[in-house]
mmCIF file of C-alpha atoms in Angstrom:
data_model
loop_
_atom_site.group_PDB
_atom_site.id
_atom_site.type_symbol
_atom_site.label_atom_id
_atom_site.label_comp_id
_atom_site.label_asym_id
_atom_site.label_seq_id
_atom_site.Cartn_x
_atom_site.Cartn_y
_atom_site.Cartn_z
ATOM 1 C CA UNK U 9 140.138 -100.547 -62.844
ATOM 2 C CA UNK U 10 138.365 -99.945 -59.630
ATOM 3 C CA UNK U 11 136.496 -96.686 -57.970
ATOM 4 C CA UNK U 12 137.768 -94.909 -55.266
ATOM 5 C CA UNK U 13 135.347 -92.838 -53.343
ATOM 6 C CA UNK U 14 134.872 -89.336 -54.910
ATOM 7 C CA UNK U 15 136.930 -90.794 -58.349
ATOM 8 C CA UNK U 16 135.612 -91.696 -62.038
ATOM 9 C CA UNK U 17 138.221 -93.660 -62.082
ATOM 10 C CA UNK U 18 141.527 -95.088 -59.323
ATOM 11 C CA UNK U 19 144.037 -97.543 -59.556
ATOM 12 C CA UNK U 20 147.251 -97.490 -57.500
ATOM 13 C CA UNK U 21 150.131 -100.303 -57.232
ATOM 14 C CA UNK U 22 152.106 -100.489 -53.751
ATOM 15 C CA UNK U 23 156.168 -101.086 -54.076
ATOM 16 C CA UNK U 24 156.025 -104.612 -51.692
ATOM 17 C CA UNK U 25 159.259 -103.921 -50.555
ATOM 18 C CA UNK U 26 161.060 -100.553 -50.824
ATOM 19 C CA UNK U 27 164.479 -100.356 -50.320
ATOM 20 C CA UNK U 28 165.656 -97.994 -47.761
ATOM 21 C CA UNK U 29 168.302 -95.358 -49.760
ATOM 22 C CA UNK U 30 168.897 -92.511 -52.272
ATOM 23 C CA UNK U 31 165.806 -92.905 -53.909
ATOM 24 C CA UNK U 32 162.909 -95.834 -53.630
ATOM 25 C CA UNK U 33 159.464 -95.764 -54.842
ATOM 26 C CA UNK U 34 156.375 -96.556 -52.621
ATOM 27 C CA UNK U 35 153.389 -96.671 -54.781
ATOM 28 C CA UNK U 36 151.945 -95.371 -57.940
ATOM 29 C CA UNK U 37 148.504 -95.143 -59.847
ATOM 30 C CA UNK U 38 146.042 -92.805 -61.861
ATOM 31 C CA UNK U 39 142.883 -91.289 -61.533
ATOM 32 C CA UNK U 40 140.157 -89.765 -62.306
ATOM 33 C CA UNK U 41 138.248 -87.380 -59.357
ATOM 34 C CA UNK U 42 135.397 -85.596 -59.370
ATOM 35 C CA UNK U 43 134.483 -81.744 -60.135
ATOM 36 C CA UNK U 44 135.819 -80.199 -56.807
ATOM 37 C CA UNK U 45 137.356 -83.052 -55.301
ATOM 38 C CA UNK U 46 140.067 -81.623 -52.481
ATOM 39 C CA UNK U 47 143.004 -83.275 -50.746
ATOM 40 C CA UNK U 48 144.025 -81.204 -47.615
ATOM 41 C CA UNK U 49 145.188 -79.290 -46.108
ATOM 42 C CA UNK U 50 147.335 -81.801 -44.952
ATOM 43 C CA UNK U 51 150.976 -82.835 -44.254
ATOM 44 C CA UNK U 52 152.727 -85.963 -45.849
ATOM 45 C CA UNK U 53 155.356 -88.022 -44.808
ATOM 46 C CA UNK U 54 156.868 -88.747 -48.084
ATOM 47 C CA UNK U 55 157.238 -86.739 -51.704
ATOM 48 C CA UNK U 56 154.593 -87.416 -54.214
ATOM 49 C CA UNK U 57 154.623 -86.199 -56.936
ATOM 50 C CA UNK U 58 151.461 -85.744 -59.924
ATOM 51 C CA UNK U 59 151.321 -85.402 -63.527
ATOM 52 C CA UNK U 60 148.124 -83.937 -65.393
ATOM 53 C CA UNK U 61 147.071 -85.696 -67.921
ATOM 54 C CA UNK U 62 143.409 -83.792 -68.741
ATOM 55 C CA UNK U 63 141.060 -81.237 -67.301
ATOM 56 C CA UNK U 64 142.301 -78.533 -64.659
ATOM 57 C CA UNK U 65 142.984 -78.134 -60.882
ATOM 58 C CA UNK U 66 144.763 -75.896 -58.013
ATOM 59 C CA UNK U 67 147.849 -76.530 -55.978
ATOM 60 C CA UNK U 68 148.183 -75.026 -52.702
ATOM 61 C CA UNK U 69 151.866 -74.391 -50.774
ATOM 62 C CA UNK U 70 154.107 -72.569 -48.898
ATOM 63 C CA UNK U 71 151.104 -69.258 -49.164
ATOM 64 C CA UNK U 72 150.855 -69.987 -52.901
ATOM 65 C CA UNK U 73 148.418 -70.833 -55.296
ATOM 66 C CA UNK U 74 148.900 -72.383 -58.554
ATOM 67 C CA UNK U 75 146.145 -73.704 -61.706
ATOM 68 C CA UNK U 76 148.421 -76.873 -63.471
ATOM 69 C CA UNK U 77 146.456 -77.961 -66.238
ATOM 70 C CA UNK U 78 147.141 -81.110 -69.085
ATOM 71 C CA UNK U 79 151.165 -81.168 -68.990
ATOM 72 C CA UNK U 80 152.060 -79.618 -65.727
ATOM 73 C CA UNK U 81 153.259 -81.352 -62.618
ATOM 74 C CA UNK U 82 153.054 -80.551 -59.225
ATOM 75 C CA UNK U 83 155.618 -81.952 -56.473
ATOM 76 C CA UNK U 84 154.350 -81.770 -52.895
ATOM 77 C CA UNK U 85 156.965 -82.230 -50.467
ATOM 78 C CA UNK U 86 157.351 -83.793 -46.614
ATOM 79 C CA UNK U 87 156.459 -82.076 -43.785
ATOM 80 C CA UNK U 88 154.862 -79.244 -45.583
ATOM 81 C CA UNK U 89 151.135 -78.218 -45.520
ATOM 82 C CA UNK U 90 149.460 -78.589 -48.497
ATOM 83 C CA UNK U 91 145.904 -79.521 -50.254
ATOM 84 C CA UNK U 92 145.095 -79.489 -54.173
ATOM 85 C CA UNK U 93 141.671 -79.464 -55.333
ATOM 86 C CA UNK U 94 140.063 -80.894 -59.183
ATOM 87 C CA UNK U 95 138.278 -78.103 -60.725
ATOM 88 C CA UNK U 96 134.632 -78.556 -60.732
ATOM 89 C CA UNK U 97 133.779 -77.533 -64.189
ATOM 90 C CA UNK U 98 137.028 -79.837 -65.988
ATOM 91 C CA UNK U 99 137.921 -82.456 -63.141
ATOM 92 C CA UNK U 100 141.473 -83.139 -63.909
ATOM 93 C CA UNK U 101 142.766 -86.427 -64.638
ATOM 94 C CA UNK U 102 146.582 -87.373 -63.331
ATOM 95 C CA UNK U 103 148.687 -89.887 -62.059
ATOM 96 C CA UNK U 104 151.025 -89.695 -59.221
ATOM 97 C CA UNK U 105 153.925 -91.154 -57.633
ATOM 98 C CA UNK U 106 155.016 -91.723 -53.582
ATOM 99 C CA UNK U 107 158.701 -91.838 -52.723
ATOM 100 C CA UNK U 108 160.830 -91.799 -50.194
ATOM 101 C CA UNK U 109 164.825 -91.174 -50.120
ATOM 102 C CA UNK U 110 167.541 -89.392 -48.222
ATOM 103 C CA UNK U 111 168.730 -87.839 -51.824
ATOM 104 C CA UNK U 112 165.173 -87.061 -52.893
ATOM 105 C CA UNK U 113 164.909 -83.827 -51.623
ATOM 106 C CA UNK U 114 169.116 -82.635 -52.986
ATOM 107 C CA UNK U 115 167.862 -84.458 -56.147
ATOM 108 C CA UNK U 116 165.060 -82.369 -56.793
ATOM 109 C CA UNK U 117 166.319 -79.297 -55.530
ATOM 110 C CA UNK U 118 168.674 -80.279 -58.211
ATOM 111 C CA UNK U 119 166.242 -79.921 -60.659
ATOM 112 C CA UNK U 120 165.005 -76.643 -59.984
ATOM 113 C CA UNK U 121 162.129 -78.038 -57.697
ATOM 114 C CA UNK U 122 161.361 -76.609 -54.417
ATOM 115 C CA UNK U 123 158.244 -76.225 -52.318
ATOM 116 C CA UNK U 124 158.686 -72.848 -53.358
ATOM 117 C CA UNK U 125 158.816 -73.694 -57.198
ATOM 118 C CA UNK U 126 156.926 -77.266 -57.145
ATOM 119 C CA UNK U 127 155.475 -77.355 -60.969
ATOM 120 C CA UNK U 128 157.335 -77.673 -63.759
ATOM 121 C CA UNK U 129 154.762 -76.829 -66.792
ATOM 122 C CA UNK U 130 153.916 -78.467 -70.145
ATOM 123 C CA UNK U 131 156.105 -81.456 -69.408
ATOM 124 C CA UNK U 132 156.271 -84.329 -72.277
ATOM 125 C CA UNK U 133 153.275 -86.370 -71.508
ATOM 126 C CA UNK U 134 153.540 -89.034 -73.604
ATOM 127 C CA UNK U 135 156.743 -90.320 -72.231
ATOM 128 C CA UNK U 136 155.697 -89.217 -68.376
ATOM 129 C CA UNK U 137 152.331 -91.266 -69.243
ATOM 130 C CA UNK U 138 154.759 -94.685 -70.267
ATOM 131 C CA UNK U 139 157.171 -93.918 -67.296
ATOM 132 C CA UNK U 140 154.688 -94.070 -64.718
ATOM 133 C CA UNK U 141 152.852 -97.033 -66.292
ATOM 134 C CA UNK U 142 155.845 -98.830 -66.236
ATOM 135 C CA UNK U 143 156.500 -97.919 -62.369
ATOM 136 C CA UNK U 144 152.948 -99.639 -61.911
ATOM 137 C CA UNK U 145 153.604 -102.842 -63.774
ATOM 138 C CA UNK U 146 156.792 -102.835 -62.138
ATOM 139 C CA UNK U 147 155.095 -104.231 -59.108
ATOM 140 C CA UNK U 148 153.581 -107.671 -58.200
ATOM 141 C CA UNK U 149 155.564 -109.609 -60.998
ATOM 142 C CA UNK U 150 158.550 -110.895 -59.934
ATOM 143 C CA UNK U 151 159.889 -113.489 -57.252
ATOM 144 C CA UNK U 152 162.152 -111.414 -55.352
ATOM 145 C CA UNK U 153 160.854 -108.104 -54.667
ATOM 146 C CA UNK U 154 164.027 -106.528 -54.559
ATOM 147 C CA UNK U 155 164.155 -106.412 -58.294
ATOM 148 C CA UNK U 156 160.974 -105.256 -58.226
ATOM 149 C CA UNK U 157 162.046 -102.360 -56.504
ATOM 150 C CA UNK U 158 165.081 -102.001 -58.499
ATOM 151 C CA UNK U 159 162.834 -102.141 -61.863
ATOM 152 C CA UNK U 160 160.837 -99.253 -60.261
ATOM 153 C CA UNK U 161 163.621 -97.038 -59.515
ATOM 154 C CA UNK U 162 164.444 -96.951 -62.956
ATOM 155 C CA UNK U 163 161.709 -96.068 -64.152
ATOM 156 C CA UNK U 164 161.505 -93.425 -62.064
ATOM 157 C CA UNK U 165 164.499 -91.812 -62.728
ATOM 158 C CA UNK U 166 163.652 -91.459 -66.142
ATOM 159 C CA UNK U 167 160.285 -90.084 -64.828
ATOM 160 C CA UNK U 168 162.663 -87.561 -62.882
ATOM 161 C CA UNK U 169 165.294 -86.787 -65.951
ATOM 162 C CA UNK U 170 161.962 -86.034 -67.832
ATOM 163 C CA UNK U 171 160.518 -83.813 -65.082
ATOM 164 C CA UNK U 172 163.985 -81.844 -65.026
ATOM 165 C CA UNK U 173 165.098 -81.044 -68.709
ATOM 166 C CA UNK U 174 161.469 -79.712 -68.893
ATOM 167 C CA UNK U 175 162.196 -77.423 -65.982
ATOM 168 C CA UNK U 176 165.568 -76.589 -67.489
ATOM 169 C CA UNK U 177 164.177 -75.623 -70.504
ATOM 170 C CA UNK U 178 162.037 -72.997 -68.467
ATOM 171 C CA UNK U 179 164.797 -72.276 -65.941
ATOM 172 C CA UNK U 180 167.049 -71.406 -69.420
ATOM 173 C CA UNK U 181 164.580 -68.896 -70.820
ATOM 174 C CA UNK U 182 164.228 -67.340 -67.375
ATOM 175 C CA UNK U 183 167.913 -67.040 -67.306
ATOM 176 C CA UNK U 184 167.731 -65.797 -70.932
ATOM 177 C CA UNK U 185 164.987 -62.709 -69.822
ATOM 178 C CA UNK U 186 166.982 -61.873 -66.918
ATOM 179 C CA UNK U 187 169.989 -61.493 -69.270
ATOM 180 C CA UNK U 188 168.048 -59.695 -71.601
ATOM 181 C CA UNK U 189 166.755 -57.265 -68.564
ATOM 182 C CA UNK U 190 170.606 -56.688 -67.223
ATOM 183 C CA UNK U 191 171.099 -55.994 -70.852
ATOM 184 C CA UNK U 192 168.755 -53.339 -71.374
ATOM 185 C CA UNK U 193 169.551 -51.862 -67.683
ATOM 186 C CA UNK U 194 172.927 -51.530 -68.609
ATOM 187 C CA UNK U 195 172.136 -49.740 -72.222
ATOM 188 C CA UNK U 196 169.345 -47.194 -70.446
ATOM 189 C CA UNK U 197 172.118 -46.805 -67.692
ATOM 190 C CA UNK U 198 174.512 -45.848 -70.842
ATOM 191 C CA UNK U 199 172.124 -43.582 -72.156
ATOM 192 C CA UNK U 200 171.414 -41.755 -68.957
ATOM 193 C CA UNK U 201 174.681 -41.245 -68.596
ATOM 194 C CA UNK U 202 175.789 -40.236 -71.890
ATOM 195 C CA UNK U 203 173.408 -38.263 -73.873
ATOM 196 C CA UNK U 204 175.195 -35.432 -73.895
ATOM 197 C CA UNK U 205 177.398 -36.958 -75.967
ATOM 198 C CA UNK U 206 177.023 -37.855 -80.071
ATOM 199 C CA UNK U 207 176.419 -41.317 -79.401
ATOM 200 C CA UNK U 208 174.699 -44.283 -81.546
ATOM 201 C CA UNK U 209 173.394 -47.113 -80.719
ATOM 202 C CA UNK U 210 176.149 -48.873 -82.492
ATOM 203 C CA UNK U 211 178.413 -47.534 -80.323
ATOM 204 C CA UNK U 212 176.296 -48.450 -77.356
ATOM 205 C CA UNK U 213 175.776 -52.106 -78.492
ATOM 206 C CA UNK U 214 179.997 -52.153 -79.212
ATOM 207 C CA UNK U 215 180.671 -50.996 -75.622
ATOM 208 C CA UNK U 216 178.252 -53.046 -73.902
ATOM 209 C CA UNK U 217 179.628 -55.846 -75.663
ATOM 210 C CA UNK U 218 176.029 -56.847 -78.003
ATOM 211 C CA UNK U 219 175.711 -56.681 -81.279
ATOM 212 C CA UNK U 220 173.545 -53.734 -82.591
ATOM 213 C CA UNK U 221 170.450 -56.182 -83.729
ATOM 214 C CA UNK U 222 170.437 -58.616 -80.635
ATOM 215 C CA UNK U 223 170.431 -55.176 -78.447
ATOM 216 C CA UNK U 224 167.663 -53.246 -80.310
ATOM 217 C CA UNK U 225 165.374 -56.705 -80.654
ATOM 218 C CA UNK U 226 165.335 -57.217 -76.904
ATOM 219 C CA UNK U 227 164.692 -53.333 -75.708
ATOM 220 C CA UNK U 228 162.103 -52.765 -78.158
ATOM 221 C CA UNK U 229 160.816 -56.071 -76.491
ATOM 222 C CA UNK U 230 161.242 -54.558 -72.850
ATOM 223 C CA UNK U 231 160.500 -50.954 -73.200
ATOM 224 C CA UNK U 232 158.294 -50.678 -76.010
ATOM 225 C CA UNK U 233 160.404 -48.496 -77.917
ATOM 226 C CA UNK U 234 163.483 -48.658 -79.892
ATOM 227 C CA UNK U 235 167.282 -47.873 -78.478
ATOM 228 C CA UNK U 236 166.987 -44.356 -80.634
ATOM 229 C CA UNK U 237 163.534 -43.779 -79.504
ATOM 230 C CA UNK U 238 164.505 -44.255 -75.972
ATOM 231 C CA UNK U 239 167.747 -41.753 -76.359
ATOM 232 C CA UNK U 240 165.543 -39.103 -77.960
ATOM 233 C CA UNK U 241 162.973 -39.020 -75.000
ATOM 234 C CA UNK U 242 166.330 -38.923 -72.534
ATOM 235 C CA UNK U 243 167.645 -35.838 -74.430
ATOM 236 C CA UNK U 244 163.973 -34.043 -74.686
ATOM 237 C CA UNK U 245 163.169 -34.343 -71.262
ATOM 238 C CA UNK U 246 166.232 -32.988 -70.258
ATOM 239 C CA UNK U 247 166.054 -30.415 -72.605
ATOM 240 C CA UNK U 248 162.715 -29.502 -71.136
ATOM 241 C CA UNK U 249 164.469 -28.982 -68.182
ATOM 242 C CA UNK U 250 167.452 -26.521 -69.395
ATOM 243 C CA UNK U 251 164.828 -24.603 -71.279
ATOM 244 C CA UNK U 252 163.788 -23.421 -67.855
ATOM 245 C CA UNK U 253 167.193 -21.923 -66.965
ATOM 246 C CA UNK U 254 168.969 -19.382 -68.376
ATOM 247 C CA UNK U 255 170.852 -21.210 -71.251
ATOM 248 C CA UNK U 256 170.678 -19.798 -74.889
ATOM 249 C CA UNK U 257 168.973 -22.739 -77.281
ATOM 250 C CA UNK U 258 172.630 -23.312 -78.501
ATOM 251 C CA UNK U 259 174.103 -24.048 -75.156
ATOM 252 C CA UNK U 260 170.418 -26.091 -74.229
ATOM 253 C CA UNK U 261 170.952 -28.539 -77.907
ATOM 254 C CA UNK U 262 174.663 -28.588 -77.055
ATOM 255 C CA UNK U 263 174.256 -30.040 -73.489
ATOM 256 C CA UNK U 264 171.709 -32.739 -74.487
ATOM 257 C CA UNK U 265 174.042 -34.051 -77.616
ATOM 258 C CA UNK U 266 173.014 -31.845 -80.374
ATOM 259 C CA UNK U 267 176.038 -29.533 -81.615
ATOM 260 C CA UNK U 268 173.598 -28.543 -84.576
ATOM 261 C CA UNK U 269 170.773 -25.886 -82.590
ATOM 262 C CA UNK U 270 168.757 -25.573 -85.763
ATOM 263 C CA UNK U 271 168.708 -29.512 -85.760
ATOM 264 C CA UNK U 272 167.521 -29.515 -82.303
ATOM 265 C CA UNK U 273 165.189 -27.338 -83.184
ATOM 266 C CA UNK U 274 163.361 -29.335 -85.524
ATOM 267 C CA UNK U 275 163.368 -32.151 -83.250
ATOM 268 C CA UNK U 276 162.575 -30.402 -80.393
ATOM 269 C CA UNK U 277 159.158 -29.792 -82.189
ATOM 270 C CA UNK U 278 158.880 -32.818 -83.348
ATOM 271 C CA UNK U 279 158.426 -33.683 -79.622
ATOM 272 C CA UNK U 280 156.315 -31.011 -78.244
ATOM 273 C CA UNK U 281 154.859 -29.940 -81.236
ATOM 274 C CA UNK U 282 156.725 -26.290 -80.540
ATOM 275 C CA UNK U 283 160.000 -24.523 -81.188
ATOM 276 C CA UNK U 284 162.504 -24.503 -77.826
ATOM 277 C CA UNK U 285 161.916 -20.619 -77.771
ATOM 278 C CA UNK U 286 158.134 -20.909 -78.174
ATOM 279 C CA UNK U 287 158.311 -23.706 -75.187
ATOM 280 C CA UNK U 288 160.330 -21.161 -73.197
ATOM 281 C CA UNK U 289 158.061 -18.381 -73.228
ATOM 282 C CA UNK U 290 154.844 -20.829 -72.660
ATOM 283 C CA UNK U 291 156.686 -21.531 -69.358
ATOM 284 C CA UNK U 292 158.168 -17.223 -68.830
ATOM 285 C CA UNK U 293 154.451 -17.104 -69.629
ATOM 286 C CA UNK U 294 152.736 -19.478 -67.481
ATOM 287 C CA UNK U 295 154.943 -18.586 -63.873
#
């Protein structure tokens, strides 16, 4: 293996004769740089993209920063500015991949990867690692250096599949949160709207269309608090407010879904450690 400048370690193979086409590998290899070492900025002419295999680094595009460590990969694409830099502390080891292709950037748009989302994270490395030796020992071996470029291909496509059910594994879950946040949007919405009314949570999941366990696991998650929690500080807060106008406690409990005033009562003080007529004459008291 021989040393580039600035590297521990660098080896790269060259495709002898890439095929002009969808997709077509131009050259591949692994390395090693030093604590601080920086490419860029700079613009390419082709995609390349890297895999880290150890240590740490930054990725710089489109007015973004992002730290890949072991497991992530970073795409830089053509015609954009861009530099990415080993840390100095834990140089990072990777290896990388050149290509070229009128489908390459569709394809990996395809795949959730954009200049403005370029790393997928925590990819699996040990198959990435055997993909892109193979791309290396691709080249160099054969007579006709078409199937040399055909051998590569494959290889890289399987490099690709890899890179994309990783990032639709993340896209998923970030589909799945979203959900979850509509979900929860839609039950505080209800809850606004309706907590005049005896309502449960059981009837809010039913309505809503969840069931009562998948709704209360994911707001607790969001807000902090449970679906009957949340209600209860709805129907206080309002009743804060009526306590300031001229409604008897019965007509106060009654408008924020308490037919029972004594019941409001009690949790009325549960919340502000006071009775609704002792909070009322704090406030007479206090204007």
């Amino acid at each position: 293996m021989r040393v580039a400048q600035d590297h521990k370690s660098f080896e790269v193979a060259l495709n002898p004769a890439p095929a002009i086409g969808e997709l077509s590998v131009l050259f591949s290899g692994q390395g090693e740089p030093v604590g601080g070492h920086k490419i860029g900025p700079a613009v390419h002419e082709y995609f390349l993209i890297h895999t880290v295999y150890g240590g740490k680094g930054t990725l710089e595009i489109a007015g973004h920063t992002y730290s890949c460590t072991k497991g992530d990969t970073f795409v830089i694409f053509p015609d954009w500015l861009v530099s990415y830099e080993s840390d100095r502390e834990e140089p990072w080891r990777y290896a990388w991949v050149g290509f070229t292709g009128h489908y390459a950037k569709t394809f990996l748009s395809s795949l959730g990867i954009t200049p403005q989302h370029p790393v997928v994270a925590q990819c699996d490395l040990l198959r990435l690692e055997t993909y892109y030796a193979r791309i290396r020992t691709s080249f160099n071996k054969h007579v006709h250096t078409q199937l040399e470029d055909t051998e590569s291909s494959g290889w890289f496509r399987l490099l690709l599949y890899e890179l994309g059910k990783a990032n639709a594994d993340a896209i998923a879950k970030t589909q799945q949160q979203a959900a979850s946040g509509r979900s929860v949007e839609q039950a505080i919405r209800y809850m606004s709207l309706q907590y005049a009314n005896p309502i449960s949570i059981e009837q809010i999941a039913a309505d809503l269309g969840y069931h009562r366990v998948h709704l209360s696991k994911i707001f607790k998650q969001t807000t902090g608090l449970s679906p009957v929690q949340y209600l209860f500080q709805i129907r206080m807060k309002k009743a804060e407010e009526l306590l300031r106008s001229s409604l008897t406690i019965a007509q106060v409990a009654a408008s924020v879904g308490y037919p029972d005033a004594l019941y409001f009562s009690k949790q009325f003080r549960k919340w502000k450690g006071m009775t609704p007529s002792e909070f009322r004459k704090e406030r007479k008291d206090g204007i």
